[in-house]
Each structure stands twice: as C-alpha cells, then as structure tokens.
Amino acid sequence: MSMNENENENQAFLARFATELAHYKHAPTPSKLANLHQLLADHPTRLPSYHLRKCTDQLSSVSSDLSPTPNKTKFAFNRQTVAVKSPTTTTTTTIPASSSAVTHLTNPTGSIQKPCLLRPPASQTTTALTIGPLTHSIIDLRNLTSLVTLTLSNLSNCLLIASQPLSHSLFVRHCFRSVLLISAAQVRLSDSRHIQLWTRTATVPVIERCESIIFRDPSDHQSLNSVDCVLDFDRPYINDQVTNWKTEGGPKKEEVMKILQAIENYTVEGELGDEMVKILEKCFLGR
C-alpha cells in the first residue's frame, strides 16, 4: 500500500470514528462503547501515534458517562467470624468505623511484608480509593457500596474482592501475582504481570507494559460485557490473544471461592491468622 493510500484510509477511519463517537455521546450504551474500542483495534492501517492516543483518550473521557447498575453479587457469604487459635503471624488492621472518606489504604503496621486483611466498614463513604503497597494479603471491599474509582498500586500475591461494579475506572499499576474479583466500567492495567482478573466491563480493557494478564468472566453483573478483546498499547494492531493477555475459563474459580470462604473461617475482624497465610502460600496465588 502506498503512502497516499495509507493516509487516505487513516483519514476515512478517523472520520468514521468521529461519527461513531458522536452517536455514542448522543445515546451512550455499553455495546456502542465496546464497538468503538473494537473499531479502533480492528483498523488495519497503522495510525500515527498521535491519532492513536487521541482516539484512546477520547474513549476514556466518555467512559465515565456510563454508570452501570449493580446487580446482586454471587459472592455472598454469611459473616461468621471465628477466632484463630494461638495466632503467631497475624496483623491487626484497624480502619476507623466513621463516616469520613478514606482515600488510601495500606498495611497499618508500616511493613508491606506482613500479611493482613483489609476490610473497610460499611460506614465508609469512600468514592475514590487507592490501595497499596501490600503483599500476601486479602482486600475485602464488599462493604463499600459508594466506591466508583479504585487504584491498585504495588500489590503482590494478594486477593481482592468487591461485590458491586465500579461505575467509573479500575486502575492496576505495578501489581504482580494477584487475583482481582471486581468489575468496572473501565479497566486499565500498566506495568503488571501474572494478574488474574475476574471482571466485566463497559469498555474494552486497556493494558500497557503488561505480561501474563488473564481475564475471566465472573458471570454476574449482566449489565456489563464479558471481556473478549483487549487494547494492548504494546501491540495496538494485533487483535489476537498473545503472551501479554488472554481470556480463560478453567477450574481456578473453585480455588478462589475456597479462599473467600477461608476469610470467614480463619479470621476475626481485622486479623489474618496463620491458617489464612498458609492458604495464600499454598494456592495458585504464590505460584
């Protein structure tokens, strides 16, 4: 293809993209936004980096207009706490049970090497939250109903669960060997490896400088879309699954559910007992 033909195709694509974007803004729906992302990923001609970034930024800016309605979660357990016998490696996580918004959560001991359970109380009115650094820990956000944006930074061998989807964005940065059970209107990952993400989204997920990212379908939150394609900034013109990411089913969900049940069986509020640490060490989180 000649340079002129390439430029003509790019101009035609940009005109079509602008038209589809205008249609979405007039009547936004998850399927229209997903189609916009797919349109960008399917464009066969190499766009200049300026136009690629501009199109992606435009999609990101309009994603916040879409507010999915949370469905009843399937991850619901009876909250029966059981005291751990003679714990030797527990960490107490004290989060004030007040109505004031907490914007950053990390290990309260100041040492990221100590496993802990972070479970903010339902009285928190947090809408935007940053979590990290943490290692070999459990982050239980099922109490938070007002959370709309979440940033995860420097997590390693951690498990996170949320019961309601975020109406805005999930950002995952510098995270490794962790499992995340959370849905969001928009999902972005950067500089992360070996992440298993059980999620549904309103838009196509975006990754950059990532490796071994696995997307799984949690089956709930039917107002959102299951992940079947990803926009990889390292390979923006390749639609097929590559080493950087893939979608997968598999039996791992059973292992995740065992861990979630163990939260109730081996912890008291704010403590992570020896048995819980062993479970995290032995299961696939630490492989």
Tab-separated table of C-alpha atoms in Angstrom:
chain	number	residue	atom	x	y	z
A	1	MET	CA	0.000	0.000	0.000
A	2	SER	CA	1.359	3.412	-0.984
A	3	MET	CA	1.808	6.235	1.484
A	4	ASN	CA	-1.099	8.158	-0.061
A	5	GLU	CA	-3.405	5.135	0.151
A	6	ASN	CA	-2.408	4.601	3.767
A	7	GLU	CA	-3.115	8.244	4.582
A	8	ASN	CA	-6.477	8.096	2.815
A	9	GLU	CA	-7.505	5.021	4.811
A	10	ASN	CA	-6.442	6.715	8.034
A	11	GLN	CA	-8.490	9.796	7.207
A	12	ALA	CA	-11.514	7.658	6.355
A	13	PHE	CA	-11.131	5.760	9.616
A	14	LEU	CA	-10.824	8.956	11.687
A	15	ALA	CA	-13.971	10.338	10.046
A	16	ARG	CA	-15.879	7.134	10.812
A	17	PHE	CA	-14.536	7.065	14.362
A	18	ALA	CA	-15.656	10.663	14.945
A	19	THR	CA	-19.132	9.836	13.620
A	20	GLU	CA	-19.497	6.745	15.811
A	21	LEU	CA	-18.223	8.682	18.824
A	22	ALA	CA	-20.809	11.397	18.222
A	23	HIS	CA	-23.556	8.758	18.011
A	24	TYR	CA	-22.373	7.275	21.303
A	25	LYS	CA	-22.377	10.653	23.049
A	26	HIS	CA	-25.936	11.237	21.851
A	27	ALA	CA	-27.166	7.890	23.245
A	28	PRO	CA	-24.456	6.113	25.285
A	29	THR	CA	-24.709	2.349	25.761
A	30	PRO	CA	-22.106	-0.278	26.773
A	31	SER	CA	-22.380	-2.023	23.405
A	32	LYS	CA	-21.757	1.193	21.456
A	33	LEU	CA	-18.670	1.952	23.535
A	34	ALA	CA	-17.381	-1.593	23.110
A	35	ASN	CA	-17.919	-1.257	19.350
A	36	LEU	CA	-15.864	1.942	19.354
A	37	HIS	CA	-12.967	0.161	21.052
A	38	GLN	CA	-13.282	-2.729	18.628
A	39	LEU	CA	-13.340	-0.311	15.694
A	40	LEU	CA	-10.036	1.136	16.866
A	41	ALA	CA	-8.497	-2.300	17.429
A	42	ASP	CA	-9.648	-3.587	14.020
A	43	HIS	CA	-8.259	-0.691	11.979
A	44	PRO	CA	-5.824	-2.454	9.627
A	45	THR	CA	-3.714	0.569	8.744
A	46	ARG	CA	-1.106	1.912	11.098
A	47	LEU	CA	-2.306	5.132	12.688
A	48	PRO	CA	0.237	7.731	13.730
A	49	SER	CA	0.803	7.546	17.487
A	50	TYR	CA	-0.764	10.982	17.963
A	51	HIS	CA	-4.072	9.866	16.455
A	52	LEU	CA	-4.000	6.543	18.321
A	53	ARG	CA	-3.535	8.280	21.661
A	54	LYS	CA	-6.157	10.895	20.807
A	55	CYS	CA	-8.761	8.257	19.952
A	56	THR	CA	-7.976	6.280	23.103
A	57	ASP	CA	-8.134	9.372	25.303
A	58	GLN	CA	-11.488	10.311	23.789
A	59	LEU	CA	-12.866	6.884	24.648
A	60	SER	CA	-11.510	7.133	28.182
A	61	SER	CA	-13.082	10.537	28.733
A	62	VAL	CA	-16.558	9.409	27.681
A	63	SER	CA	-16.408	6.107	29.593
A	64	SER	CA	-17.181	7.906	32.840
A	65	ASP	CA	-20.582	8.879	31.421
A	66	LEU	CA	-21.667	5.271	31.600
A	67	SER	CA	-22.882	4.203	35.065
A	68	PRO	CA	-23.821	0.513	35.145
A	69	THR	CA	-26.485	-0.604	37.593
A	70	PRO	CA	-25.031	-3.041	40.119
A	71	ASN	CA	-26.634	-6.477	40.197
A	72	LYS	CA	-26.845	-8.733	43.171
A	73	THR	CA	-23.458	-10.331	43.666
A	74	LYS	CA	-22.947	-14.063	43.667
A	75	PHE	CA	-20.091	-13.747	46.119
A	76	ALA	CA	-22.197	-13.526	49.274
A	77	PHE	CA	-21.156	-15.297	52.443
A	78	ASN	CA	-22.579	-15.264	55.940
A	79	ARG	CA	-20.291	-13.185	58.089
A	80	GLN	CA	-19.496	-15.542	60.944
A	81	THR	CA	-16.119	-14.771	62.450
A	82	VAL	CA	-14.113	-17.483	64.129
A	83	ALA	CA	-11.261	-16.704	66.474
A	84	VAL	CA	-7.888	-18.106	65.422
A	85	LYS	CA	-6.191	-20.315	67.974
A	86	SER	CA	-2.794	-19.037	69.075
A	87	PRO	CA	-2.030	-16.892	66.023
A	88	THR	CA	1.639	-16.133	65.582
A	89	THR	CA	1.729	-14.233	62.323
A	90	THR	CA	-1.407	-12.140	62.471
A	91	THR	CA	-1.641	-8.493	61.653
A	92	THR	CA	-4.347	-6.299	63.110
A	93	THR	CA	-5.851	-3.934	60.583
A	94	THR	CA	-7.676	-1.101	62.271
A	95	ILE	CA	-9.762	1.084	59.991
A	96	PRO	CA	-11.797	3.769	61.771
A	97	ALA	CA	-15.513	2.977	61.603
A	98	SER	CA	-16.525	6.525	60.870
A	99	SER	CA	-18.431	8.125	58.049
A	100	SER	CA	-15.416	10.094	56.824
A	101	ALA	CA	-13.996	9.057	53.467
A	102	VAL	CA	-10.703	7.130	53.412
A	103	THR	CA	-8.738	7.693	50.204
A	104	HIS	CA	-5.683	5.449	50.751
A	105	LEU	CA	-5.387	2.038	52.416
A	106	THR	CA	-2.189	0.119	53.083
A	107	ASN	CA	-0.733	-2.182	55.735
A	108	PRO	CA	-1.309	-0.400	59.076
A	109	THR	CA	1.930	-1.787	60.547
A	110	GLY	CA	4.003	0.129	58.021
A	111	SER	CA	5.607	-3.114	56.807
A	112	ILE	CA	4.405	-4.440	53.458
A	113	GLN	CA	5.923	-7.852	54.289
A	114	LYS	CA	3.289	-8.659	56.941
A	115	PRO	CA	0.121	-10.341	55.627
A	116	CYS	CA	-3.081	-8.581	56.590
A	117	LEU	CA	-6.788	-8.410	55.945
A	118	LEU	CA	-8.125	-5.038	54.837
A	119	ARG	CA	-11.880	-4.798	55.257
A	120	PRO	CA	-13.246	-1.226	55.364
A	121	PRO	CA	-16.504	-0.907	57.323
A	122	ALA	CA	-19.795	-0.201	55.604
A	123	SER	CA	-19.883	3.223	57.263
A	124	GLN	CA	-17.120	4.459	54.959
A	125	THR	CA	-18.394	6.800	52.238
A	126	THR	CA	-15.339	6.463	50.022
A	127	THR	CA	-15.873	7.064	46.302
A	128	ALA	CA	-12.232	7.103	45.100
A	129	LEU	CA	-9.737	4.784	46.778
A	130	THR	CA	-6.055	3.875	46.353
A	131	ILE	CA	-4.718	0.636	47.871
A	132	GLY	CA	-1.077	-0.447	48.292
A	133	PRO	CA	1.627	-1.446	48.800
A	134	LEU	CA	0.647	-4.894	50.147
A	135	THR	CA	1.886	-8.476	49.903
A	136	HIS	CA	0.216	-11.846	50.677
A	137	SER	CA	-2.887	-10.038	51.881
A	138	ILE	CA	-6.637	-10.045	51.374
A	139	ILE	CA	-8.579	-6.922	50.435
A	140	ASP	CA	-12.295	-7.303	51.078
A	141	LEU	CA	-14.250	-4.346	49.683
A	142	ARG	CA	-17.685	-5.962	49.811
A	143	ASN	CA	-18.797	-3.451	52.455
A	144	LEU	CA	-18.137	-0.437	50.214
A	145	THR	CA	-21.221	0.472	48.197
A	146	SER	CA	-20.292	4.023	47.166
A	147	LEU	CA	-16.909	3.246	45.563
A	148	VAL	CA	-16.717	4.439	41.939
A	149	THR	CA	-12.956	4.564	41.205
A	150	LEU	CA	-10.212	2.262	42.518
A	151	THR	CA	-6.430	2.385	42.038
A	152	LEU	CA	-4.306	-0.638	42.998
A	153	SER	CA	-0.586	0.027	43.258
A	154	ASN	CA	2.275	-2.314	44.213
A	155	LEU	CA	0.288	-5.397	45.200
A	156	SER	CA	1.983	-8.793	45.279
A	157	ASN	CA	0.340	-12.187	45.944
A	158	CYS	CA	-2.904	-10.536	47.018
A	159	LEU	CA	-6.577	-11.333	46.646
A	160	LEU	CA	-9.152	-8.554	46.198
A	161	ILE	CA	-12.918	-8.881	46.070
A	162	ALA	CA	-15.680	-6.307	45.609
A	163	SER	CA	-19.400	-7.029	45.440
A	164	GLN	CA	-20.524	-4.117	43.273
A	165	PRO	CA	-19.020	-2.926	39.973
A	166	LEU	CA	-17.264	0.428	39.822
A	167	SER	CA	-19.258	2.961	37.832
A	168	HIS	CA	-16.007	4.574	36.659
A	169	SER	CA	-12.490	3.122	36.499
A	170	LEU	CA	-10.239	0.413	37.885
A	171	PHE	CA	-6.514	1.204	37.590
A	172	VAL	CA	-3.940	-1.546	38.254
A	173	ARG	CA	-0.314	-0.408	38.414
A	174	HIS	CA	2.850	-2.313	39.328
A	175	CYS	CA	0.931	-5.346	40.601
A	176	PHE	CA	2.126	-8.953	40.475
A	177	ARG	CA	0.775	-12.474	41.078
A	178	SER	CA	-2.596	-11.338	42.348
A	179	VAL	CA	-6.237	-12.228	41.829
A	180	LEU	CA	-8.835	-9.481	41.486
A	181	LEU	CA	-12.584	-10.102	41.565
A	182	ILE	CA	-14.042	-6.747	40.596
A	183	SER	CA	-15.984	-5.312	37.660
A	184	ALA	CA	-15.820	-1.743	36.390
A	185	ALA	CA	-16.990	0.465	33.547
A	186	GLN	CA	-13.353	0.883	32.522
A	187	VAL	CA	-10.298	-1.277	33.295
A	188	ARG	CA	-6.686	-0.173	32.756
A	189	LEU	CA	-3.534	-2.102	33.684
A	190	SER	CA	0.079	-0.959	33.392
A	191	ASP	CA	3.459	-2.401	34.391
A	192	SER	CA	1.855	-5.527	35.869
A	193	ARG	CA	2.427	-9.286	35.497
A	194	HIS	CA	0.639	-12.532	36.333
A	195	ILE	CA	-2.726	-10.972	37.190
A	196	GLN	CA	-5.947	-12.974	37.118
A	197	LEU	CA	-8.843	-10.565	36.759
A	198	TRP	CA	-12.418	-11.780	37.146
A	199	THR	CA	-14.212	-8.825	35.606
A	200	ARG	CA	-16.946	-7.478	33.371
A	201	THR	CA	-16.599	-4.047	31.792
A	202	ALA	CA	-18.471	-1.455	29.760
A	203	THR	CA	-15.415	-0.859	27.559
A	204	VAL	CA	-12.554	-2.855	26.111
A	205	PRO	CA	-9.792	-3.150	28.764
A	206	VAL	CA	-6.535	-1.313	28.091
A	207	ILE	CA	-3.120	-2.711	29.050
A	208	GLU	CA	0.382	-1.279	28.694
A	209	ARG	CA	3.740	-2.880	29.519
A	210	CYS	CA	1.979	-5.936	30.958
A	211	GLU	CA	2.610	-9.684	30.784
A	212	SER	CA	0.517	-12.766	31.564
A	213	ILE	CA	-2.771	-10.993	32.250
A	214	ILE	CA	-5.711	-13.422	32.367
A	215	PHE	CA	-9.276	-12.169	32.059
A	216	ARG	CA	-12.081	-14.392	33.367
A	217	ASP	CA	-15.841	-13.927	33.343
A	218	PRO	CA	-17.423	-13.719	36.833
A	219	SER	CA	-20.851	-14.355	35.230
A	220	ASP	CA	-22.622	-11.765	37.379
A	221	HIS	CA	-23.225	-8.060	36.615
A	222	GLN	CA	-25.125	-8.798	33.411
A	223	SER	CA	-25.407	-5.083	32.607
A	224	LEU	CA	-21.704	-5.171	31.711
A	225	ASN	CA	-19.822	-7.039	28.990
A	226	SER	CA	-17.563	-10.052	29.311
A	227	VAL	CA	-14.015	-9.486	28.065
A	228	ASP	CA	-13.294	-10.926	24.621
A	229	CYS	CA	-10.738	-8.421	23.325
A	230	VAL	CA	-8.126	-6.119	24.836
A	231	LEU	CA	-6.378	-2.985	23.574
A	232	ASP	CA	-2.669	-3.573	24.193
A	233	PHE	CA	-0.650	-0.388	23.690
A	234	ASP	CA	2.464	-2.516	23.161
A	235	ARG	CA	0.740	-4.274	20.245
A	236	PRO	CA	-2.112	-1.951	19.224
A	237	TYR	CA	-2.613	-3.523	15.795
A	238	ILE	CA	-2.813	-7.157	16.896
A	239	ASN	CA	-6.282	-8.327	17.936
A	240	ASP	CA	-5.464	-11.966	18.679
A	241	GLN	CA	-4.561	-13.079	22.173
A	242	VAL	CA	-0.816	-13.042	22.720
A	243	THR	CA	1.548	-13.651	25.612
A	244	ASN	CA	0.634	-10.322	27.203
A	245	TRP	CA	-3.007	-11.271	27.794
A	246	LYS	CA	-5.643	-13.932	27.257
A	247	THR	CA	-9.205	-14.799	28.200
A	248	GLU	CA	-9.737	-18.061	30.010
A	249	GLY	CA	-12.324	-20.091	31.896
A	250	GLY	CA	-10.911	-23.053	33.712
A	251	PRO	CA	-11.354	-24.507	37.213
A	252	LYS	CA	-9.452	-21.806	39.085
A	253	LYS	CA	-12.670	-20.187	40.291
A	254	GLU	CA	-13.152	-23.038	42.747
A	255	GLU	CA	-9.812	-22.205	44.338
A	256	VAL	CA	-10.780	-18.544	44.573
A	257	MET	CA	-14.041	-19.464	46.269
A	258	LYS	CA	-12.182	-21.590	48.823
A	259	ILE	CA	-10.027	-18.602	49.690
A	260	LEU	CA	-13.071	-16.370	50.089
A	261	GLN	CA	-14.700	-18.910	52.391
A	262	ALA	CA	-11.463	-19.086	54.354
A	263	ILE	CA	-11.724	-15.360	55.016
A	264	GLU	CA	-14.704	-16.165	57.217
A	265	ASN	CA	-13.315	-19.390	58.676
A	266	TYR	CA	-9.845	-18.238	59.674
A	267	THR	CA	-10.152	-14.575	60.514
A	268	VAL	CA	-11.642	-12.279	63.047
A	269	GLU	CA	-12.376	-8.706	62.071
A	270	GLY	CA	-9.076	-7.043	61.215
A	271	GLU	CA	-6.865	-10.111	61.737
A	272	LEU	CA	-5.268	-12.588	59.365
A	273	GLY	CA	-4.393	-15.869	61.066
A	274	ASP	CA	-1.713	-18.484	60.464
A	275	GLU	CA	-4.049	-20.769	58.537
A	276	MET	CA	-5.012	-17.977	56.169
A	277	VAL	CA	-1.361	-17.222	55.449
A	278	LYS	CA	-0.752	-20.900	54.680
A	279	ILE	CA	-3.677	-20.965	52.279
A	280	LEU	CA	-2.316	-17.962	50.408
A	281	GLU	CA	1.143	-19.539	50.261
A	282	LYS	CA	-0.063	-22.918	49.003
A	283	CYS	CA	-2.682	-21.861	46.491
A	284	PHE	CA	-2.092	-20.591	42.980
A	285	LEU	CA	-1.558	-17.010	44.203
A	286	GLY	CA	2.018	-17.812	45.131
A	287	ARG	CA	2.932	-19.933	42.115
